[in-house]
XYZ file of N, CA and C in Angstrom:
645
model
N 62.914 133.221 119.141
C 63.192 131.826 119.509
C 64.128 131.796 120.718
N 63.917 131.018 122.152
C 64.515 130.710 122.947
C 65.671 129.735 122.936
N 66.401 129.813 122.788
C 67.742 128.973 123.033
C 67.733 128.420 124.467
N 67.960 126.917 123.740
C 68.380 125.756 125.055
C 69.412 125.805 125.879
N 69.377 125.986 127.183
C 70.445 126.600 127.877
C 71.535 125.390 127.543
N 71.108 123.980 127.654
C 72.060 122.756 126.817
C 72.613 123.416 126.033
N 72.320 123.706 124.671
C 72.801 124.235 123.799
C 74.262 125.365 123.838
N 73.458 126.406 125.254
C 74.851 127.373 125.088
C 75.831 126.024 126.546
N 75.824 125.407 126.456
C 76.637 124.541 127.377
C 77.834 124.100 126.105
N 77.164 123.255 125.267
C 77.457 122.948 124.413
C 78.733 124.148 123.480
N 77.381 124.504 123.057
C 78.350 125.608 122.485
C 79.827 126.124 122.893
N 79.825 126.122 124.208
C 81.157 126.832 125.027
C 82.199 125.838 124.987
N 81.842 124.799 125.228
C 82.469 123.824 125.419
C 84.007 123.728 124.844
N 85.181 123.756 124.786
C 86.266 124.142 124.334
C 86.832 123.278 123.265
N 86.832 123.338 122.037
C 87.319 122.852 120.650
C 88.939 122.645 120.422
N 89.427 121.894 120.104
C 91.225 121.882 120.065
C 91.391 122.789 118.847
N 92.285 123.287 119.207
C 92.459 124.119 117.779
C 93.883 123.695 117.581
N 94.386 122.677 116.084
C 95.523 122.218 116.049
C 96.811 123.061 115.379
N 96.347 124.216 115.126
C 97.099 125.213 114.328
C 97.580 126.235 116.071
N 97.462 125.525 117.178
C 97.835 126.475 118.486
C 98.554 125.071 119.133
N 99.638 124.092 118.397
C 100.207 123.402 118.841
C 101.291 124.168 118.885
N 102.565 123.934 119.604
C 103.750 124.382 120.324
C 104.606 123.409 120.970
N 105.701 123.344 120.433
C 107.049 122.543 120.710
C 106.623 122.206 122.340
N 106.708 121.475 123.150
C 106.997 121.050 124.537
C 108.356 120.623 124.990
N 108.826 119.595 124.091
C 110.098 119.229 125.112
C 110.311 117.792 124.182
N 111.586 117.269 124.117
C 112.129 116.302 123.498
C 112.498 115.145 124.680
N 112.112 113.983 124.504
C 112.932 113.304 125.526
C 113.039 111.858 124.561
N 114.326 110.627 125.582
C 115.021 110.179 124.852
C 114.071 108.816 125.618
N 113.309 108.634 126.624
C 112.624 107.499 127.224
C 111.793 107.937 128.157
N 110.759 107.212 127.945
C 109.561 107.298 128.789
C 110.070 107.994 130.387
N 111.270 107.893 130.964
C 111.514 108.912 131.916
C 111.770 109.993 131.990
N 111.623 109.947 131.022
C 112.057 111.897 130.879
C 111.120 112.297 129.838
N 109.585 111.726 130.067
C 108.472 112.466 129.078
C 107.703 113.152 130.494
N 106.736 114.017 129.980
C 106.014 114.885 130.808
C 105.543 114.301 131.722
N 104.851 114.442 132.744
C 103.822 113.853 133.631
C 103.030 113.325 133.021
N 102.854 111.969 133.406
C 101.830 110.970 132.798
C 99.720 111.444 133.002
N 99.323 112.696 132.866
C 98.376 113.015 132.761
C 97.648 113.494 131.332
N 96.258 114.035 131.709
C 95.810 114.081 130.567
C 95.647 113.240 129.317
N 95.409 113.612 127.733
C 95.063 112.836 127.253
C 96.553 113.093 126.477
N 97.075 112.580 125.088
C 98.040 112.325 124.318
C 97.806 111.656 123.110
N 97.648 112.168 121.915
C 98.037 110.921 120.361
C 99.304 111.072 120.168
N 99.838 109.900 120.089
C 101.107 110.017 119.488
C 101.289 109.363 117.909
N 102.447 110.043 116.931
C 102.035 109.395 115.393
C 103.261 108.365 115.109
N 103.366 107.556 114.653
C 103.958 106.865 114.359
C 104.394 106.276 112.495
N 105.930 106.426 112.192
C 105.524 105.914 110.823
C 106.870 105.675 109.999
N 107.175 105.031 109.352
C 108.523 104.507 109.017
C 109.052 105.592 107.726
N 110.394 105.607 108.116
C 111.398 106.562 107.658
C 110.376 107.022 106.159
N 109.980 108.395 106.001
C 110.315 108.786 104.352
C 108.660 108.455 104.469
N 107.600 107.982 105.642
C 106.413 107.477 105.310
C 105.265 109.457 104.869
N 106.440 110.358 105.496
C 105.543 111.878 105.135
C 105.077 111.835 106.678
N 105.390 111.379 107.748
C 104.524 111.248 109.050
C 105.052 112.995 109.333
N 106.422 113.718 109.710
C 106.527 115.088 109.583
C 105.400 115.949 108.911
N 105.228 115.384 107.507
C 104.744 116.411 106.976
C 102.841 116.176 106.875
N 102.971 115.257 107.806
C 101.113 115.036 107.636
C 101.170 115.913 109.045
N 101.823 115.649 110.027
C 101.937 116.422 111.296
C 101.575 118.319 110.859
N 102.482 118.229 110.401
C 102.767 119.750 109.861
C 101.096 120.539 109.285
N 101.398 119.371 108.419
C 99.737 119.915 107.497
C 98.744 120.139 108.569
N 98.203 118.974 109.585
C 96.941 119.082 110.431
C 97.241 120.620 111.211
N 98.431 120.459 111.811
C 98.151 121.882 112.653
C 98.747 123.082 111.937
N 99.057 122.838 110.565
C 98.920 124.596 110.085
C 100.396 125.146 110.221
N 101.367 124.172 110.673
C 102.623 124.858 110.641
C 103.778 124.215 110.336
N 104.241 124.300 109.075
C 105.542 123.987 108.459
C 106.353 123.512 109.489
N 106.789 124.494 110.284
C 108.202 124.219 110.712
C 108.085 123.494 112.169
N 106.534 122.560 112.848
C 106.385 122.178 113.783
C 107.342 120.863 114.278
N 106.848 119.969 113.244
C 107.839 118.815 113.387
C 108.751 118.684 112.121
N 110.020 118.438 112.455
C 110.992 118.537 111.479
C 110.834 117.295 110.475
N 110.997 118.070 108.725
C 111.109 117.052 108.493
C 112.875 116.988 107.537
N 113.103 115.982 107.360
C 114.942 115.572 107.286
C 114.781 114.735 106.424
N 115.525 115.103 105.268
C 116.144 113.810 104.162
C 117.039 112.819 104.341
N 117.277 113.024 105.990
C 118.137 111.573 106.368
C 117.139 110.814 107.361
N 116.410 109.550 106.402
C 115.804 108.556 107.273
C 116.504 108.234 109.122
N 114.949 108.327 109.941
C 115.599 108.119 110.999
C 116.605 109.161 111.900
N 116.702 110.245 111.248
C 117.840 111.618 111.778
C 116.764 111.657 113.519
N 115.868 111.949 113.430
C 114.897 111.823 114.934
C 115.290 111.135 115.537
N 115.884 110.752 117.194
C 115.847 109.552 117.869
C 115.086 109.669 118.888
N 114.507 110.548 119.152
C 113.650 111.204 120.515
C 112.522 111.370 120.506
N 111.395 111.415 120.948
C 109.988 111.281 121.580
C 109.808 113.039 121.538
N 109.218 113.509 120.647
C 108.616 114.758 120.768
C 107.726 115.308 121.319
N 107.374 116.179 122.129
C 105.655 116.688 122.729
C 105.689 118.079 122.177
N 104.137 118.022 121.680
C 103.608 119.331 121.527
C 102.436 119.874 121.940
N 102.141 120.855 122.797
C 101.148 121.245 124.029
C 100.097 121.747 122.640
N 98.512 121.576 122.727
C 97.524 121.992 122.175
C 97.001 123.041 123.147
N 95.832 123.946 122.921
C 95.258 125.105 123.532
C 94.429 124.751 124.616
N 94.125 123.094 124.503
C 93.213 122.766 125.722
C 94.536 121.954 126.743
N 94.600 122.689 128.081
C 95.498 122.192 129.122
C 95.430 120.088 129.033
N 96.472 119.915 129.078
C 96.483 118.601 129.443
C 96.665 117.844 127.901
N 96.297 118.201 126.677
C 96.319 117.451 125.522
C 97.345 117.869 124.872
N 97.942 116.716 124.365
C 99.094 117.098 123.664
C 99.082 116.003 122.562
N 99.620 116.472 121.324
C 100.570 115.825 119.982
C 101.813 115.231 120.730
N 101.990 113.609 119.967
C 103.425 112.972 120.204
C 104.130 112.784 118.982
N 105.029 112.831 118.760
C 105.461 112.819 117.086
C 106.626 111.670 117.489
N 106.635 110.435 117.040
C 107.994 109.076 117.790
C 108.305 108.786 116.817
N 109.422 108.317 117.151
C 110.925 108.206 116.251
C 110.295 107.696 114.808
N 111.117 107.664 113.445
C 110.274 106.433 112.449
C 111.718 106.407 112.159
N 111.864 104.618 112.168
C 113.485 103.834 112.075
C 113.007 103.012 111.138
N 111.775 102.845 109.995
C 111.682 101.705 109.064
C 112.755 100.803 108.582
N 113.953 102.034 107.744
C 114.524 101.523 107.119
C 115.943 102.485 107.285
N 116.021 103.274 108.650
C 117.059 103.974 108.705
C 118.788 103.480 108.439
N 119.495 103.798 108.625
C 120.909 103.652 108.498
C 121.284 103.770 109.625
N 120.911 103.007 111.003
C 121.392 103.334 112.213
C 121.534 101.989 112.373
N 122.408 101.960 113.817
C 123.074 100.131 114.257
C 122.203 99.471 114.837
N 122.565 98.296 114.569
C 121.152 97.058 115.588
C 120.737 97.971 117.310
N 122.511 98.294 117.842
C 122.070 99.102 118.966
C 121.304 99.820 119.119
N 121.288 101.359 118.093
C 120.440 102.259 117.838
C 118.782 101.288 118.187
N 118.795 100.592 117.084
C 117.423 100.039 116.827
C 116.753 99.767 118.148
N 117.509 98.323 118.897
C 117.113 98.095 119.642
C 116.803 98.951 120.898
N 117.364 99.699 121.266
C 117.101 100.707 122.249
C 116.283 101.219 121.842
N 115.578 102.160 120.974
C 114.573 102.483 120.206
C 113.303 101.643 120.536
N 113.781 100.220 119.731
C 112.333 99.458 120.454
C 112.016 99.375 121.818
N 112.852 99.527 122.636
C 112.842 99.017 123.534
C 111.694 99.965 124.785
N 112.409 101.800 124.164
C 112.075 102.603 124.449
C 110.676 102.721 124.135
N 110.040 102.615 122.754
C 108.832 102.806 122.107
C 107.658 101.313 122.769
N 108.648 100.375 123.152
C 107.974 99.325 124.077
C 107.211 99.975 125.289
N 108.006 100.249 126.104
C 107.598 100.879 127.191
C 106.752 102.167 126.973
N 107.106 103.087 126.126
C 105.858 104.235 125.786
C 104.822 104.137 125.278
N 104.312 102.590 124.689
C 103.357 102.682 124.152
C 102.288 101.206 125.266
N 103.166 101.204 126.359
C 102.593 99.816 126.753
C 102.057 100.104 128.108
N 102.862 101.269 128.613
C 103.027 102.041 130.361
C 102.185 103.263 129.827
N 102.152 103.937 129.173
C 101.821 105.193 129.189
C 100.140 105.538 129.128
N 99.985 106.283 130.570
C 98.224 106.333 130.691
C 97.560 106.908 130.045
N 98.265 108.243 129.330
C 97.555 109.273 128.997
C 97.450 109.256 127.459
N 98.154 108.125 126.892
C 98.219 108.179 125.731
C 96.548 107.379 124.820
N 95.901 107.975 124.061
C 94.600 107.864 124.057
C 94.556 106.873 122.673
N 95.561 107.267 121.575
C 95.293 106.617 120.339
C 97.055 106.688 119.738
N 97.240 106.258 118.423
C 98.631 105.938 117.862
C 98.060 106.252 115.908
N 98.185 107.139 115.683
C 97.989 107.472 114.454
C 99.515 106.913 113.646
N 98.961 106.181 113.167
C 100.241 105.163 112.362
C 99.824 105.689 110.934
N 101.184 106.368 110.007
C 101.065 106.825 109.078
C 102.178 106.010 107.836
N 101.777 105.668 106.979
C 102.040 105.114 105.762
C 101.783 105.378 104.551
N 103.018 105.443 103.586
C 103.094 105.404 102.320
C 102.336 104.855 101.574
N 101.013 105.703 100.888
C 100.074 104.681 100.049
C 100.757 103.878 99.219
N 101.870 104.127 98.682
C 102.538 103.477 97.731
C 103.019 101.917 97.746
N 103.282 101.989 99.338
C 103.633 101.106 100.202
C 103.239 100.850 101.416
N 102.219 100.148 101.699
C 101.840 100.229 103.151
C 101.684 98.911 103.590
N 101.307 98.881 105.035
C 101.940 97.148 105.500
C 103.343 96.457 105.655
N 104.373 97.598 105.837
C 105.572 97.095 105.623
C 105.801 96.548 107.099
N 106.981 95.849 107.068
C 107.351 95.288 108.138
C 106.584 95.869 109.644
N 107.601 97.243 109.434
C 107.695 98.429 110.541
C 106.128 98.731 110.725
N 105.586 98.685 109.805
C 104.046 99.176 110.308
C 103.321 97.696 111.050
N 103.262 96.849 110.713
C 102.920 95.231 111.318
C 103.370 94.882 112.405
N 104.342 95.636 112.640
C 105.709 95.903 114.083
C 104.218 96.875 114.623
N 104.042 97.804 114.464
C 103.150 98.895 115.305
C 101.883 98.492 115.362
N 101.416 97.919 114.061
C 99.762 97.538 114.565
C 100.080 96.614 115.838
N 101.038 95.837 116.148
C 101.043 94.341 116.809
C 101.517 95.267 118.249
N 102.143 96.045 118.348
C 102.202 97.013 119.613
C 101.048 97.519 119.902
N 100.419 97.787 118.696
C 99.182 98.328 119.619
C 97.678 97.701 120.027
N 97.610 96.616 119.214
C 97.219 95.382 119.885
C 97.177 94.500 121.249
N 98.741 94.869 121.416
C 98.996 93.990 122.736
C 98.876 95.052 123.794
N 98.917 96.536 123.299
C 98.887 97.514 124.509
C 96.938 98.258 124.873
N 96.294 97.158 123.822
C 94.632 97.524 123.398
C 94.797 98.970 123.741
N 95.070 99.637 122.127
C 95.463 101.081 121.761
C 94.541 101.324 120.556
N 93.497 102.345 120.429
C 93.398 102.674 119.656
C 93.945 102.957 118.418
N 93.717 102.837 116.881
C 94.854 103.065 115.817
C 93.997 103.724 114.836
N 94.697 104.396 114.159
C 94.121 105.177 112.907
C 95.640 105.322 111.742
N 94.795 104.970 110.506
C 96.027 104.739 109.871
C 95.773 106.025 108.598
N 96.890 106.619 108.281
C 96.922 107.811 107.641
C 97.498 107.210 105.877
N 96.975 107.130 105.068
C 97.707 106.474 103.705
C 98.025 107.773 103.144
N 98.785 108.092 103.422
C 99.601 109.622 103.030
C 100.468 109.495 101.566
N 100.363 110.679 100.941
C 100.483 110.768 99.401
C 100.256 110.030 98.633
N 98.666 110.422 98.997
C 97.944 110.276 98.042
C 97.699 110.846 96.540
N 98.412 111.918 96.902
C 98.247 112.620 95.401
C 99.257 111.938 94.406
N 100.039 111.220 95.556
C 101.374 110.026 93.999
C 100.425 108.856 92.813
N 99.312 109.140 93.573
C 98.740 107.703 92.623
C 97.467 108.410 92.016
N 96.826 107.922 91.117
C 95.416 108.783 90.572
C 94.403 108.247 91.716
N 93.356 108.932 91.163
C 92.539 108.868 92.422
C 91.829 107.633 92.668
N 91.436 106.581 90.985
C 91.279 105.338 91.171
C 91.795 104.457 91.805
N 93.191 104.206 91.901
C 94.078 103.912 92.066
C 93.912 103.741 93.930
N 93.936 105.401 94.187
C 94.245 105.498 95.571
C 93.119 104.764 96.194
N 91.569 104.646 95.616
C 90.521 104.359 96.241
C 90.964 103.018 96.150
N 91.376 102.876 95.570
C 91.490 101.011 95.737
C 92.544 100.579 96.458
N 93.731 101.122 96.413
C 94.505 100.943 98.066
C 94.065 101.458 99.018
N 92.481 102.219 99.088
C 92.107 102.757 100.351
C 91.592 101.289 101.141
N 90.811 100.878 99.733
C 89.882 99.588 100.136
C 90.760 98.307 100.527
N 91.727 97.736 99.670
C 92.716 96.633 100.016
C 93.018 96.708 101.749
N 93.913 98.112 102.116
C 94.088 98.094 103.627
C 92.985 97.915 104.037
N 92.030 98.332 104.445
C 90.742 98.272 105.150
C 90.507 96.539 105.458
N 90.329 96.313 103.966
C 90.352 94.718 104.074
C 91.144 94.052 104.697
N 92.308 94.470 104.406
C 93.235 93.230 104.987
C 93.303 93.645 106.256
N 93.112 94.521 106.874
C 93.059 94.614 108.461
C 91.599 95.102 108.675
N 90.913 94.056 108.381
C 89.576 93.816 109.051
C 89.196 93.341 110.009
N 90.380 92.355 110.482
C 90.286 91.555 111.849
C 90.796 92.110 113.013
N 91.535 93.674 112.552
C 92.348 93.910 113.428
C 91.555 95.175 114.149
N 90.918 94.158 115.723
C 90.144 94.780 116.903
C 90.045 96.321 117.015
N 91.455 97.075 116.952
C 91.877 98.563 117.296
C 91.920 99.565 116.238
N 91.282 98.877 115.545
C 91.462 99.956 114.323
C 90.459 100.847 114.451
N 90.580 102.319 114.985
C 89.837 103.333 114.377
C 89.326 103.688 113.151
N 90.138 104.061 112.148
C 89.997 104.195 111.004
C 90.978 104.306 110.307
N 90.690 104.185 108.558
C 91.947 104.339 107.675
C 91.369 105.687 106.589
N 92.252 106.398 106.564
C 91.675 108.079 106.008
C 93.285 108.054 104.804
N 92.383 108.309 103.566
C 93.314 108.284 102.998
C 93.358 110.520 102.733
N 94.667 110.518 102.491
C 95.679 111.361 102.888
C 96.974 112.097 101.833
N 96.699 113.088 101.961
C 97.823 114.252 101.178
C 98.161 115.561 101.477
N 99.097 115.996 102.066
C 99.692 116.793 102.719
C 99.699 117.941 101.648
N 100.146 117.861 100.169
C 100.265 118.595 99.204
C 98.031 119.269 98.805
N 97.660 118.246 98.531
C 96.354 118.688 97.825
C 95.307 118.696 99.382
N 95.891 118.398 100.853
C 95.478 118.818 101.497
C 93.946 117.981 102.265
N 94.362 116.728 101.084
C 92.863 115.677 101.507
C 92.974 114.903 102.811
N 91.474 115.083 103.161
C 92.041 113.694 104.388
C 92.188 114.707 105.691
N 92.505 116.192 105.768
C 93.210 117.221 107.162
C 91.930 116.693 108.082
N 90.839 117.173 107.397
C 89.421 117.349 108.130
C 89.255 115.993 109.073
N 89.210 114.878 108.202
C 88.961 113.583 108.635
C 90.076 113.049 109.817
N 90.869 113.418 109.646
C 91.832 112.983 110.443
C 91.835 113.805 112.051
N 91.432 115.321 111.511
C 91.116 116.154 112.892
C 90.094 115.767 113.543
N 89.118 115.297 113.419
C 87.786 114.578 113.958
C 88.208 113.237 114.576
N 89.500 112.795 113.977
C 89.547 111.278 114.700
C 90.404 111.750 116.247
N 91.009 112.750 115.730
C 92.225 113.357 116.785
C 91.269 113.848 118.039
N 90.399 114.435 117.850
C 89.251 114.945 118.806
C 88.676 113.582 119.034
N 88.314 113.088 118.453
C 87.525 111.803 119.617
C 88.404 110.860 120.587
N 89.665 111.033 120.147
C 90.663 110.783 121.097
C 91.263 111.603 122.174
N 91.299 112.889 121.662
C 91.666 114.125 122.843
C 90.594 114.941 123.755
N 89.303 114.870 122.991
C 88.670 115.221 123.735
C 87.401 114.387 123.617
N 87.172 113.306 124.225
C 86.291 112.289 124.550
C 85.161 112.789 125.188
N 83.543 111.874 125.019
C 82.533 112.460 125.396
C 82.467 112.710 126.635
N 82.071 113.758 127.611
C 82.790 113.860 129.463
C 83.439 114.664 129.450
N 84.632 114.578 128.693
C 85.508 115.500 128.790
C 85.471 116.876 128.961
């Protein structure tokens, strides 16, 4: 059998591999993040939502993005370089319900204003939430940022394994519903860092954002 030279095109074609992510550089405002090229997801998700440890899980390494038993300990904009030049992981602040001052806060927003409103390369906003709790303020704060910045969104309902599985399917379905109207929604993948559900689905959404058809 002859093979379609398409095919070995295809074939070659270069795959992200998220377990070959690597620290880049910390910065405190959109001026002091990398060169505005290439593509970028950045995750987003309020204090204690597991957004560290869903990070961690997709690319295979514990100790990538920190995670801290003091809500909010992060105040900085993280980058992490993937194996294909130009794509990178963003990991941004989560202040839901931190213990920091209106100042803190506001500078924060102010900062995450401008990075999610200016920034070219940024392709999608994986907003991650507590199945237990989801829709909180802070997340209605981010869908509505990324609305006004017409941003792709994908929402992660992370620990999942806290609720039975009936349970979880039916807070899979409620969110879905109640943000049915909402234009930017990629998808909602429900999610567990521990039993490991949800990695696959979520890496496929990350690729249609990092590496788009063309690309």
């Amino acid at each position: 059998m002859i093979e379609s030279p398409m095919n070995d095109i295809n074939d070659k074609k270069p795959k992200v591999s998220y377990n070959s992510a690597r620290f880049m550089l910390s910065a405190p405002d959109l001026a002091h993040c990398p060169a505005d090229t290439g593509y970028e997801v950045a995750f987003a998700g309020r204090s204690n939502a597991g957004k560290s440890s869903a990070i961690n899980t997709i690319t295979i390494n514990s100790k990538l993005a920190r995670t801290s038993k003091t809500p909010g300990r992060t105040q900085l904009i993280n980058f992490f370089t993937l194996n294909i030049p130009g794509c990178r992981l963003v990991d941004l602040p989560g202040y839901g319900y931190a213990k920091v001052s209106k100042e803190v806060k506001a500078e924060w927003q102010k900062n995450m204003d401008e990075y999610l409103h200016a920034r070219e390369s940024l392709k999608g906003l994986v907003l991650v939430m507590d199945i237990r709790k989801p829709l909180s303020d802070f997340d209605t704060m981010m869908l509505e940022w990324a609305e006004a910045s017409q941003l792709p969104i994908s929402i992660l309902l992370t620990k999942g394994d806290k609720l039975r599985p009936g349970a979880a399917k039916n807070m899979l379905a409620k969110v879905k519903s109640e943000l049915k109207e909402f234009e930017y929604l990629s998808s909602v993948i429900l999610f567990s860092s521990l039993k490991k559900t949800g990695v696959e689905n979520a890496r496929n959404q990350l690729d249609q954002w990092l590496m788009p058809s063309g690309n």
